[in-house]
Coordinates of N, CA and C in Angstrom, one line a residue:
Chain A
X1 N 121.9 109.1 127.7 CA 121.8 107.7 128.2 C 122.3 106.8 127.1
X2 N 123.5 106.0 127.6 CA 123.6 104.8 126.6 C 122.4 104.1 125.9
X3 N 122.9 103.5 124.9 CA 121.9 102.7 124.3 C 122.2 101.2 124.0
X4 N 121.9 100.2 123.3 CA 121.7 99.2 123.8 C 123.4 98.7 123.0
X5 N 124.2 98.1 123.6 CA 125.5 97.9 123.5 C 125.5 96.2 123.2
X6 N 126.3 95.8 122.2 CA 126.7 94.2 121.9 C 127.6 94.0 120.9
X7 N 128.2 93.0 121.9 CA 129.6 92.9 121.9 C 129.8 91.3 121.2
X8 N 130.8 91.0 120.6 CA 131.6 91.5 119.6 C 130.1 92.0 118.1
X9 N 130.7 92.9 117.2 CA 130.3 93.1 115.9 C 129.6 92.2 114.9
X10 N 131.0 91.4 115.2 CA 131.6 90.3 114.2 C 132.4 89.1 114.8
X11 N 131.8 88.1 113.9 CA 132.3 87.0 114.4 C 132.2 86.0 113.0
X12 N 133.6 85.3 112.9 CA 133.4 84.4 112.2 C 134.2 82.9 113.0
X13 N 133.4 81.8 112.6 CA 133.5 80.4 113.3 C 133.4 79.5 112.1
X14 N 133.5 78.7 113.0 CA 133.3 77.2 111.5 C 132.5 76.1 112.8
X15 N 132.2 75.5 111.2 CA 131.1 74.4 112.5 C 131.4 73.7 113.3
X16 N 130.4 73.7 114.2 CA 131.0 72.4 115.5 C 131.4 73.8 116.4
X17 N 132.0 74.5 116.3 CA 132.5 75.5 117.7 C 131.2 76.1 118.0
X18 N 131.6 76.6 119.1 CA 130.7 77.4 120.2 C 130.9 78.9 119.9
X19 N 129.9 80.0 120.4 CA 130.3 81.2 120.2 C 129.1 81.8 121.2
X20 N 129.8 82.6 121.8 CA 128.7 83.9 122.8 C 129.0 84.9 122.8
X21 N 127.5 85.5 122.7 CA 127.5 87.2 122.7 C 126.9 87.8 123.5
X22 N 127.7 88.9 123.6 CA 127.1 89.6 124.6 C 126.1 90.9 124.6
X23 N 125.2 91.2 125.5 CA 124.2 92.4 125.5 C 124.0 93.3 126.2
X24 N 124.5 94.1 126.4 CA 124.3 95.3 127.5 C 123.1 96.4 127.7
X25 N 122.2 96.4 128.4 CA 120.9 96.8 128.0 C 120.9 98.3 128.5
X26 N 119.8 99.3 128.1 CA 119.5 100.2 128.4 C 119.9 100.3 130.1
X27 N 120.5 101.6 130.5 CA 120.4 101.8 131.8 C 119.3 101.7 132.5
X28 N 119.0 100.8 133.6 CA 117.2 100.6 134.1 C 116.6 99.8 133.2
X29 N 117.0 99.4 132.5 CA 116.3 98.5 132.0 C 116.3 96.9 132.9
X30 N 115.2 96.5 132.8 CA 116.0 94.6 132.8 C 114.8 93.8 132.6
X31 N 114.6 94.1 131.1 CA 114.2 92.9 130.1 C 115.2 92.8 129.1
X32 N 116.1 91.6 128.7 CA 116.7 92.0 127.5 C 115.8 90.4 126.8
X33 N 115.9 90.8 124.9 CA 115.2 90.0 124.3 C 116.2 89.7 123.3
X34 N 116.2 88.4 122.5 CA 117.3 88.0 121.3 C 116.5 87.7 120.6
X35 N 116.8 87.9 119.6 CA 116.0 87.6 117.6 C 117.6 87.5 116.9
X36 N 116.9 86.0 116.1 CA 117.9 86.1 115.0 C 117.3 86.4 113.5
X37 N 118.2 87.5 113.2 CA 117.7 88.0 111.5 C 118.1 87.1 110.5
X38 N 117.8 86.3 109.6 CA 118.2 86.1 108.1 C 117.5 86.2 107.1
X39 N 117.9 86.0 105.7 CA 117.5 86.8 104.7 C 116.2 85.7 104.6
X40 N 116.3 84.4 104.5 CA 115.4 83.9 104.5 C 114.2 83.3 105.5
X41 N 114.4 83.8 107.2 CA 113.1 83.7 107.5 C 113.2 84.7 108.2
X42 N 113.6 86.1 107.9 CA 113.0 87.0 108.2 C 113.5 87.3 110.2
X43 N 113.1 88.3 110.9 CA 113.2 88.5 112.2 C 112.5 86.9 113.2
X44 N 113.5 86.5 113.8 CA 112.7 85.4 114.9 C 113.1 85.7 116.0
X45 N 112.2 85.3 116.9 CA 112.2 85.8 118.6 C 113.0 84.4 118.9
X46 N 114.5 84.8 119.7 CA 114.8 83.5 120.3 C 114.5 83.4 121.7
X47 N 114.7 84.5 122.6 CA 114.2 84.2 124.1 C 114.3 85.5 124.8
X48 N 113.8 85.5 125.9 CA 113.4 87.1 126.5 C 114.0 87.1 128.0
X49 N 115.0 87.5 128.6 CA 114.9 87.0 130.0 C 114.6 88.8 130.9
X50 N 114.1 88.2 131.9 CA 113.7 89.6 132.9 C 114.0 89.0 134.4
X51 N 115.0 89.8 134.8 CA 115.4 89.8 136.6 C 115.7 88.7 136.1
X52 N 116.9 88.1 135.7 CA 117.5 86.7 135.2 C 116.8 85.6 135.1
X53 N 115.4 86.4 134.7 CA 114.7 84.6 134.6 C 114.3 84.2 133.3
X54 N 114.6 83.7 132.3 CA 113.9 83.2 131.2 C 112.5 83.6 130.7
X55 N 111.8 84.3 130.5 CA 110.2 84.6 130.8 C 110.1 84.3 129.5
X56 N 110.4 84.0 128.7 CA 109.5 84.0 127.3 C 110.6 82.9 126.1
X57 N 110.0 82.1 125.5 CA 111.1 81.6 124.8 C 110.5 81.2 122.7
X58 N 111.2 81.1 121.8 CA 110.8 80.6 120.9 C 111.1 79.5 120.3
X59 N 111.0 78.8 119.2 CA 111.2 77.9 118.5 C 112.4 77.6 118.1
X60 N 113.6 77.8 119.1 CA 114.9 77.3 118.1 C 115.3 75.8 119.0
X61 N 116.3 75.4 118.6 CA 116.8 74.2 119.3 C 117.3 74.6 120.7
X62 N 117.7 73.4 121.6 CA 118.5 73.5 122.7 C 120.0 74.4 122.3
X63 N 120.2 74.2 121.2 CA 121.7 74.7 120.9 C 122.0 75.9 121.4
X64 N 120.7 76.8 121.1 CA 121.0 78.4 121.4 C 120.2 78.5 122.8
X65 N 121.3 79.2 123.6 CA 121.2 79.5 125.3 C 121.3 80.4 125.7
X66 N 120.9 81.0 126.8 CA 121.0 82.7 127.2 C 121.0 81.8 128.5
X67 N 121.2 83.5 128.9 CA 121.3 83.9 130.8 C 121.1 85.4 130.7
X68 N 120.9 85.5 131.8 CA 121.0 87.4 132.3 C 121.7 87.5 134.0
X69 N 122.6 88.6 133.8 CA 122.9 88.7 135.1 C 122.1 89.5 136.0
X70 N 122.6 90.0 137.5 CA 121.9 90.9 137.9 C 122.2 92.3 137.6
X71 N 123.3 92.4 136.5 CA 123.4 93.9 136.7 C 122.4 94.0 134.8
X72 N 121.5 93.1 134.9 CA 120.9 93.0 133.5 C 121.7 92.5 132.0
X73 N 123.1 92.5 132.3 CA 123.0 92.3 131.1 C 123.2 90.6 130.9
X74 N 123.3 90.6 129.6 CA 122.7 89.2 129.2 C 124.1 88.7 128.3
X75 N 124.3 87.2 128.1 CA 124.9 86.9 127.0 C 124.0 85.7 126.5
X76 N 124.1 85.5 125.3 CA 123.8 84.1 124.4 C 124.5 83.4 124.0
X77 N 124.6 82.0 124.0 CA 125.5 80.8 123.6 C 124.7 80.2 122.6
X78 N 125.5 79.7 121.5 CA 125.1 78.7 120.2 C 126.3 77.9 120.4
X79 N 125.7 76.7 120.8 CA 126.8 75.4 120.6 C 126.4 74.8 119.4
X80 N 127.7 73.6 119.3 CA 127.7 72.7 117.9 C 126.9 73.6 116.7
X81 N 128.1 75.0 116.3 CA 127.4 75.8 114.7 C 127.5 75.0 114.2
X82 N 126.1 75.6 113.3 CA 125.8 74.4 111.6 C 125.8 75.8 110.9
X83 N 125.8 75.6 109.8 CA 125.8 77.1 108.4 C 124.8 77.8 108.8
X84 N 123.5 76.9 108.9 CA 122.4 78.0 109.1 C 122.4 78.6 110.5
X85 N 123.2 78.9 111.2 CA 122.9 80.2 112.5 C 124.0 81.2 111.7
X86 N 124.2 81.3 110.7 CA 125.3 82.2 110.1 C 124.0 83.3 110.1
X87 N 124.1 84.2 110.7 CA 123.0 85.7 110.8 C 123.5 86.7 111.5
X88 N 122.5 87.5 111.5 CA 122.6 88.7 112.3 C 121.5 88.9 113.7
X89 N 122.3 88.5 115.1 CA 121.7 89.0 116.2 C 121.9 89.8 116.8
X90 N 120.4 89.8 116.6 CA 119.9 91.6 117.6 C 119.3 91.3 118.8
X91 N 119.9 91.9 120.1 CA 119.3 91.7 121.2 C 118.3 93.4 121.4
X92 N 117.9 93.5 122.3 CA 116.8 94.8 122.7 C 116.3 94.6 124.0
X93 N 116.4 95.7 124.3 CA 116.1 95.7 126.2 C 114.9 96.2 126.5
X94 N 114.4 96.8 127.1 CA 113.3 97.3 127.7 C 112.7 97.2 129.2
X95 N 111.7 98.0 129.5 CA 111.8 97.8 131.2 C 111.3 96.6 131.4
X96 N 110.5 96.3 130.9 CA 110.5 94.9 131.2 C 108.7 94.8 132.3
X97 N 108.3 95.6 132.7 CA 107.2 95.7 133.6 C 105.9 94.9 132.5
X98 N 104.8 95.5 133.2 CA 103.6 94.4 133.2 C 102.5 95.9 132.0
X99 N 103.4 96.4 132.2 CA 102.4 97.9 131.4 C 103.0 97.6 130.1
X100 N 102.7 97.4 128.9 CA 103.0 96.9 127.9 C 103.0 98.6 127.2
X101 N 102.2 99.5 127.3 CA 102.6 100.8 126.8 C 103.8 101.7 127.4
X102 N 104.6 101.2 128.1 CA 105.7 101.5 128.6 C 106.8 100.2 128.2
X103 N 106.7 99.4 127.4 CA 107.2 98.2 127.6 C 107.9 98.3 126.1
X104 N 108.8 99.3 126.1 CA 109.2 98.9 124.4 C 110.6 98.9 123.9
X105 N 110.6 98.0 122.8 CA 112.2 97.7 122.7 C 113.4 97.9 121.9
X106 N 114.3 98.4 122.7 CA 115.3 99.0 121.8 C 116.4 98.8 121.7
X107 N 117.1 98.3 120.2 CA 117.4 97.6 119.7 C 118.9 97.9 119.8
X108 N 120.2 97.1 119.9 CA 121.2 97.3 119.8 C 121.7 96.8 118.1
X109 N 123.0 97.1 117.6 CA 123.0 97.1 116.3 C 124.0 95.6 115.9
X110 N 123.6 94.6 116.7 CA 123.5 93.6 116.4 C 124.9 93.3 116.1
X111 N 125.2 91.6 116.7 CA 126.5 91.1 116.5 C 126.2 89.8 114.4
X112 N 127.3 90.2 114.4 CA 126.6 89.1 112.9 C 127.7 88.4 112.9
X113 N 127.4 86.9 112.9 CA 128.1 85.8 113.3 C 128.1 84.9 111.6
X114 N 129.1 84.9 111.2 CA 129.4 83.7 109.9 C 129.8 82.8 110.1
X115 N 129.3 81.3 109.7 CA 129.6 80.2 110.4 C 129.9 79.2 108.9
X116 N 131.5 79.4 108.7 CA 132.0 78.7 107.7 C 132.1 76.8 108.3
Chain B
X1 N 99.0 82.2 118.1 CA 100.3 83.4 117.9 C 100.0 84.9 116.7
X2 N 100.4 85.2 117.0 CA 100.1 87.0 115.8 C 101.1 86.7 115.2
X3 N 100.6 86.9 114.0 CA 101.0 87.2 112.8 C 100.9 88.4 112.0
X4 N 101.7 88.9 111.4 CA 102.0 90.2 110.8 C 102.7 90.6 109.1
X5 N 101.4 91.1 108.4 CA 101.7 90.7 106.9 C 102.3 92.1 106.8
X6 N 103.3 92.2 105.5 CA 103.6 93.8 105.1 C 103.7 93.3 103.6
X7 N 102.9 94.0 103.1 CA 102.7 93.7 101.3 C 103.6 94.2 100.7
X8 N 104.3 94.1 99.9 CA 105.2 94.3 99.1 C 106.7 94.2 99.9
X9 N 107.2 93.6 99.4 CA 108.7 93.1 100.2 C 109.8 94.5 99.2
X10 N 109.3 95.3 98.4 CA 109.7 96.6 97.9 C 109.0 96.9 97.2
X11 N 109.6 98.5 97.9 CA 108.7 99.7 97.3 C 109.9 100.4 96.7
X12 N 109.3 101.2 95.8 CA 110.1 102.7 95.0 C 109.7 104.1 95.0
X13 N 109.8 104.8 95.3 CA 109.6 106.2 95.1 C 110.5 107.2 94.6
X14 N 109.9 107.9 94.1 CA 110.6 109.2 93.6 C 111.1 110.0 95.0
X15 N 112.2 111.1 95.0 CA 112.1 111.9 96.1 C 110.9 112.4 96.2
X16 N 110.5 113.7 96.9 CA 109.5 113.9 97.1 C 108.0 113.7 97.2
X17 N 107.9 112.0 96.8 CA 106.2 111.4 96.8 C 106.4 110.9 97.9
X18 N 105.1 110.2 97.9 CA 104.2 110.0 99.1 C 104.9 108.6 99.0
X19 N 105.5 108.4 100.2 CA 105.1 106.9 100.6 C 104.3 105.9 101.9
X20 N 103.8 104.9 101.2 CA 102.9 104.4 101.8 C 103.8 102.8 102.0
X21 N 103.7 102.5 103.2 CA 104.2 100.7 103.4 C 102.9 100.0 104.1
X22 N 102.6 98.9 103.7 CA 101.5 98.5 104.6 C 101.6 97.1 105.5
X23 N 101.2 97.2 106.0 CA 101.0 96.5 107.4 C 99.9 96.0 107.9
X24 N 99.3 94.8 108.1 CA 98.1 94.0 108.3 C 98.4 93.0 109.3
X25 N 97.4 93.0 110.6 CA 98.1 92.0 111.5 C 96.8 91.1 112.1
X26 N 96.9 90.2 112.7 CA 96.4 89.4 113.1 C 95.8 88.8 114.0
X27 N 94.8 89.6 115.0 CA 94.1 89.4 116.3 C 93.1 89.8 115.9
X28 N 92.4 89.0 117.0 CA 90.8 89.3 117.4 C 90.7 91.0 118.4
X29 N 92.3 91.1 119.1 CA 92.0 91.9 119.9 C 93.3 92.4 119.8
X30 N 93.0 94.3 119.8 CA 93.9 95.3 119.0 C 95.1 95.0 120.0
X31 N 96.1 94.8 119.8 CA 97.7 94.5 120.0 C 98.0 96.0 120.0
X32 N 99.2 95.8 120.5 CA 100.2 96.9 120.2 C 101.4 97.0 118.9
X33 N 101.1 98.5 118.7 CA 102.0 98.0 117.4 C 103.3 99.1 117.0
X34 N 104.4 98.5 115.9 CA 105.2 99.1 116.4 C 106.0 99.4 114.6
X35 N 106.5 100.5 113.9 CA 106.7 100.4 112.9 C 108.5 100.5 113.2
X36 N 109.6 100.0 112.7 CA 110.9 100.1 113.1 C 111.7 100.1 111.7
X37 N 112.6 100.8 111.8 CA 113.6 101.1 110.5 C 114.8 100.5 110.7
X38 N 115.4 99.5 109.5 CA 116.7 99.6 109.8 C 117.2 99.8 108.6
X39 N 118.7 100.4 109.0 CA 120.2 101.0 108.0 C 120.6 99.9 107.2
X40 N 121.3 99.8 106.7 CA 122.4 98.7 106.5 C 123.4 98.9 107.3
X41 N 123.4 97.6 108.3 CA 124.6 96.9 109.1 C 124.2 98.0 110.4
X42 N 123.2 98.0 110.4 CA 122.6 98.5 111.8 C 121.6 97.7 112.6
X43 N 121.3 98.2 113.6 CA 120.1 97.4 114.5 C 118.8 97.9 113.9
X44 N 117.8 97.9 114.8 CA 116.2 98.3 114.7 C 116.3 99.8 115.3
X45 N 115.5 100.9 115.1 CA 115.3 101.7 115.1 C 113.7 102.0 115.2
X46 N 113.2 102.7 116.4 CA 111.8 102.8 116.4 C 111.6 103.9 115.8
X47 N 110.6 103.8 114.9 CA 109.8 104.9 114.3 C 108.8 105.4 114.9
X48 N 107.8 104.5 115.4 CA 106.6 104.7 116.4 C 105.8 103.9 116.8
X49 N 104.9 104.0 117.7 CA 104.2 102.4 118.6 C 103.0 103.2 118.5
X50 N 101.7 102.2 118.5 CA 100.5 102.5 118.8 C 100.4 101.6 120.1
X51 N 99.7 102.3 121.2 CA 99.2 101.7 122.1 C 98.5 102.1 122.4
X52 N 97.1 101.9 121.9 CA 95.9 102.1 122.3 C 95.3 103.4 122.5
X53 N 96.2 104.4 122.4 CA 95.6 106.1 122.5 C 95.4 106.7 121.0
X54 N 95.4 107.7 120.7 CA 95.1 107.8 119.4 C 95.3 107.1 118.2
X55 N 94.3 107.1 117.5 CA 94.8 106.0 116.4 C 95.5 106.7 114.9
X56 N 95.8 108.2 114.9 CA 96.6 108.6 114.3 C 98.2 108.5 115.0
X57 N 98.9 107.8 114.6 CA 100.4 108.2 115.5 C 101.2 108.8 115.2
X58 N 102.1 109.9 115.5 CA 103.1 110.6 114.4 C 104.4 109.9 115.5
X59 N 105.6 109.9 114.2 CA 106.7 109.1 114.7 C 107.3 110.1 114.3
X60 N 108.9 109.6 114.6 CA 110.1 110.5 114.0 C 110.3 110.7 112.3
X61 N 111.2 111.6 112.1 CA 111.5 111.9 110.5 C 110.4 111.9 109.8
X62 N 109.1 112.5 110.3 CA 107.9 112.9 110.0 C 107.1 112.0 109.3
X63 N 107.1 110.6 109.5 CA 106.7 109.6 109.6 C 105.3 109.3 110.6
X64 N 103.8 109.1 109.9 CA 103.0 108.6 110.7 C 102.2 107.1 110.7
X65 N 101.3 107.0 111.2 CA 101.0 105.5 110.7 C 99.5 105.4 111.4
X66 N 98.1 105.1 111.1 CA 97.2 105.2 111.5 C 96.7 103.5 111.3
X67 N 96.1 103.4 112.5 CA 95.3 102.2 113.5 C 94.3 101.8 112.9
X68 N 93.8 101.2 111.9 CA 92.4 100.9 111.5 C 92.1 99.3 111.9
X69 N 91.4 99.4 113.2 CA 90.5 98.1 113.9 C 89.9 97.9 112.6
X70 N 88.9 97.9 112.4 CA 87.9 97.2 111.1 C 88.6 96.6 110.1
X71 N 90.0 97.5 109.5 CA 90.7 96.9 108.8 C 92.0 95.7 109.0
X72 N 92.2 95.6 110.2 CA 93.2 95.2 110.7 C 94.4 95.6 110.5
X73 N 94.9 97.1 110.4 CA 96.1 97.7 109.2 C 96.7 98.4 110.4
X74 N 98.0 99.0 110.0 CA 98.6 99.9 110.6 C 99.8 100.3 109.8
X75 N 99.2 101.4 108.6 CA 99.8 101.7 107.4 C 100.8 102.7 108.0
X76 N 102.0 102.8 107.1 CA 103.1 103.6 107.6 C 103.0 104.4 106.6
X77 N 102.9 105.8 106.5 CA 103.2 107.2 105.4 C 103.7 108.2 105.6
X78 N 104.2 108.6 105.0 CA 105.3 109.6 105.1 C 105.4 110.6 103.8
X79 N 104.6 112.1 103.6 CA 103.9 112.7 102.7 C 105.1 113.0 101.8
X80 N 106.3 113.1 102.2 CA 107.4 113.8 100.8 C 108.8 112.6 101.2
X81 N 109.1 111.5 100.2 CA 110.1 110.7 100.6 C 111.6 111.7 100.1
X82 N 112.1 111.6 101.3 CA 114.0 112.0 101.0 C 114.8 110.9 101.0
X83 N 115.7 111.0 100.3 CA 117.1 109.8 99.8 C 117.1 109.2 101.2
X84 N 117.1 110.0 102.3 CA 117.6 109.4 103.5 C 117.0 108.3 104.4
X85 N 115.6 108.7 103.8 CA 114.8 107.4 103.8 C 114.6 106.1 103.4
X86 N 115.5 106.0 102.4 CA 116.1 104.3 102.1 C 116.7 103.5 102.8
X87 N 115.9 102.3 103.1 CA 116.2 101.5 104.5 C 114.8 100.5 104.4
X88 N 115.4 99.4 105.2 CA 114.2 98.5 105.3 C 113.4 98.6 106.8
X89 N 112.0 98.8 106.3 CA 111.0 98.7 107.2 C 110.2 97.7 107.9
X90 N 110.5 97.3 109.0 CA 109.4 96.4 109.8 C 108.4 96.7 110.7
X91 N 107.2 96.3 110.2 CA 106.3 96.6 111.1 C 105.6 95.3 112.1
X92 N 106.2 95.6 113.5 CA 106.1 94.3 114.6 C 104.9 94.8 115.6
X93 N 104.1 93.7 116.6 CA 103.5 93.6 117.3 C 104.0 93.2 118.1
X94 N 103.3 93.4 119.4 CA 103.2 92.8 120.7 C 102.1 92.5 121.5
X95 N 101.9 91.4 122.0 CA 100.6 90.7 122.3 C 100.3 91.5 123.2
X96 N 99.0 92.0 123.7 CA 98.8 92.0 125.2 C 98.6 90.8 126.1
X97 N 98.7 89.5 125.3 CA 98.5 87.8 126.6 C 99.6 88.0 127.5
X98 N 100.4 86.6 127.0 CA 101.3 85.6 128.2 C 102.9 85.9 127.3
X99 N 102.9 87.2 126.0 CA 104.2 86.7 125.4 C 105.0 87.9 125.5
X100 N 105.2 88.3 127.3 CA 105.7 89.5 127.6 C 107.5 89.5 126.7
X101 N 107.7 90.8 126.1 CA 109.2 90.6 125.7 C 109.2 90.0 124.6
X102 N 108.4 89.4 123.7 CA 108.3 89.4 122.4 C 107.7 89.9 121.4
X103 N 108.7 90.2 120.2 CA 107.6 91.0 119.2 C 107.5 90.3 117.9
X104 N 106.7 89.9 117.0 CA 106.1 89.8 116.2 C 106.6 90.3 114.9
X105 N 107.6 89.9 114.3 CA 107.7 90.7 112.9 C 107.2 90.8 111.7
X106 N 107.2 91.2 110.8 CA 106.7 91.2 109.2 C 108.0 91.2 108.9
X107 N 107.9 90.7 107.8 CA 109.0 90.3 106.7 C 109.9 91.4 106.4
X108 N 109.2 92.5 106.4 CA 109.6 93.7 106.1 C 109.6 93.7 104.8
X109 N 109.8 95.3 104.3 CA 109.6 96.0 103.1 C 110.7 97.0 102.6
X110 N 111.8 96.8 102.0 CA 112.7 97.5 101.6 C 112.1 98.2 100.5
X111 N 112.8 99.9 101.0 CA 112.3 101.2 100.2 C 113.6 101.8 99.9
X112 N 112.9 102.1 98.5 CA 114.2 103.1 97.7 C 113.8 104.4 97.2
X113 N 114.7 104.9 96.9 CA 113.8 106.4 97.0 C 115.1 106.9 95.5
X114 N 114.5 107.6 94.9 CA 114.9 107.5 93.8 C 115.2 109.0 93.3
X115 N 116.2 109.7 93.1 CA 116.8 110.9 93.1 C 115.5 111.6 91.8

């Protein structure tokens, strides 16, 4: 079985542009989740969607946006870049159900975006 | 919200010692827990989850990590470290509430293993 697929690698922008990435989740899966990694605050949860709905969200601005389709997979939008979303995002899928011991998430090897 | 400490932001070992990474988290009520490795210029990689069945858990690359409620810990060890084991470690939770789809990180703990 595939594993969790995101598209582009690499990405470099300058500020003020827009950029979206894409996530292709586990086969059967359809929870996908985004975190952005940097050196200085460490792993953050940006948002969680399941059956295209938004279900869970965290602390970042309006800037950063998702969706999910129905065939699960998901992309994320960052409008108006500033230096600090320059990182590494990891999205991770999982089934997504209500059984939390079946509920676990696995991680694709992350798009890392530089924002000159 | 849970919170999730891991003490020492690096470790060192010799090949063959013991390593120990530690992990301390933050509920009234035992969460699920989840130790994950990553490479350089890789994703997350699961090592192993505790969810609530044994509180010894054995993971991959002979990696285990044991559950202590009273202490609030879920120490990661691994009896003989190989080179191949250099990589940074995060140890995340998941609530059982309302925060389906999100996990909880530690800062993580970058390990070197030392020929």
């Amino acid at each position: 079985k595939a594993g969790v697929t995101q598209t582009p690698r690499y990405l470099i922008k300058t500020r003020g542009q827009q950029v979206t990435l894409s996530c292709s989740p586990i086969s059967g899966h359809r929870s996908v989740s985004w975190y952005q990694q940097t050196p200085g605050q460490g792993l953050q949860f940006l948002f969680e969607y399941f059956s295209e709905t938004q279900r869970n969200k965290g602390n970042f601005p309006g800037r950063f946006s998702g969706r999910q389709f129905s065939n699960s997979r998901s992309e994320m939008n960052v409008s108006t870049l500033e230096l600090g979303d320059s990182a590494l995002y990891l999205c991770a899928s999982s089934l997504g159900g209500t059984d939390l011991a079946k509920n676990i998430q696995y991680f694709g090897a992350g798009t890392r975006l530089s924002v000159l | 919200a849970q919170s999730v400490t891991q003490l020492g932001s690096h470790v060192s070992v010799s090949e063959g010692a013991l390593v120990l990474l530690r992990c301390n988290y933050s509920s009234s009520v035992p969460p699920y827990l989840f130790w994950y490795v990553q490479y350089p210029n890789q994703g997350l990689q699961l090592l192993l989850k505790y969810t609530s069945a044994a509180t010894l858990v054995k993971g991959i690359n002979g990696f285990e990590a044991e559950f202590k409620k009273s202490e609030t810990s879920f120490h990661l060890t691994k009896p003989s470290a190989h080179m191949s084991d250099a990589a940074e470690y995060f140890c995340a939770v998941s609530d059982r509430g309302s925060t389906l789809g999100r996990l909880y990180f530690g800062r993580g703990t970058q390990l070197t293993v030392w020929p």
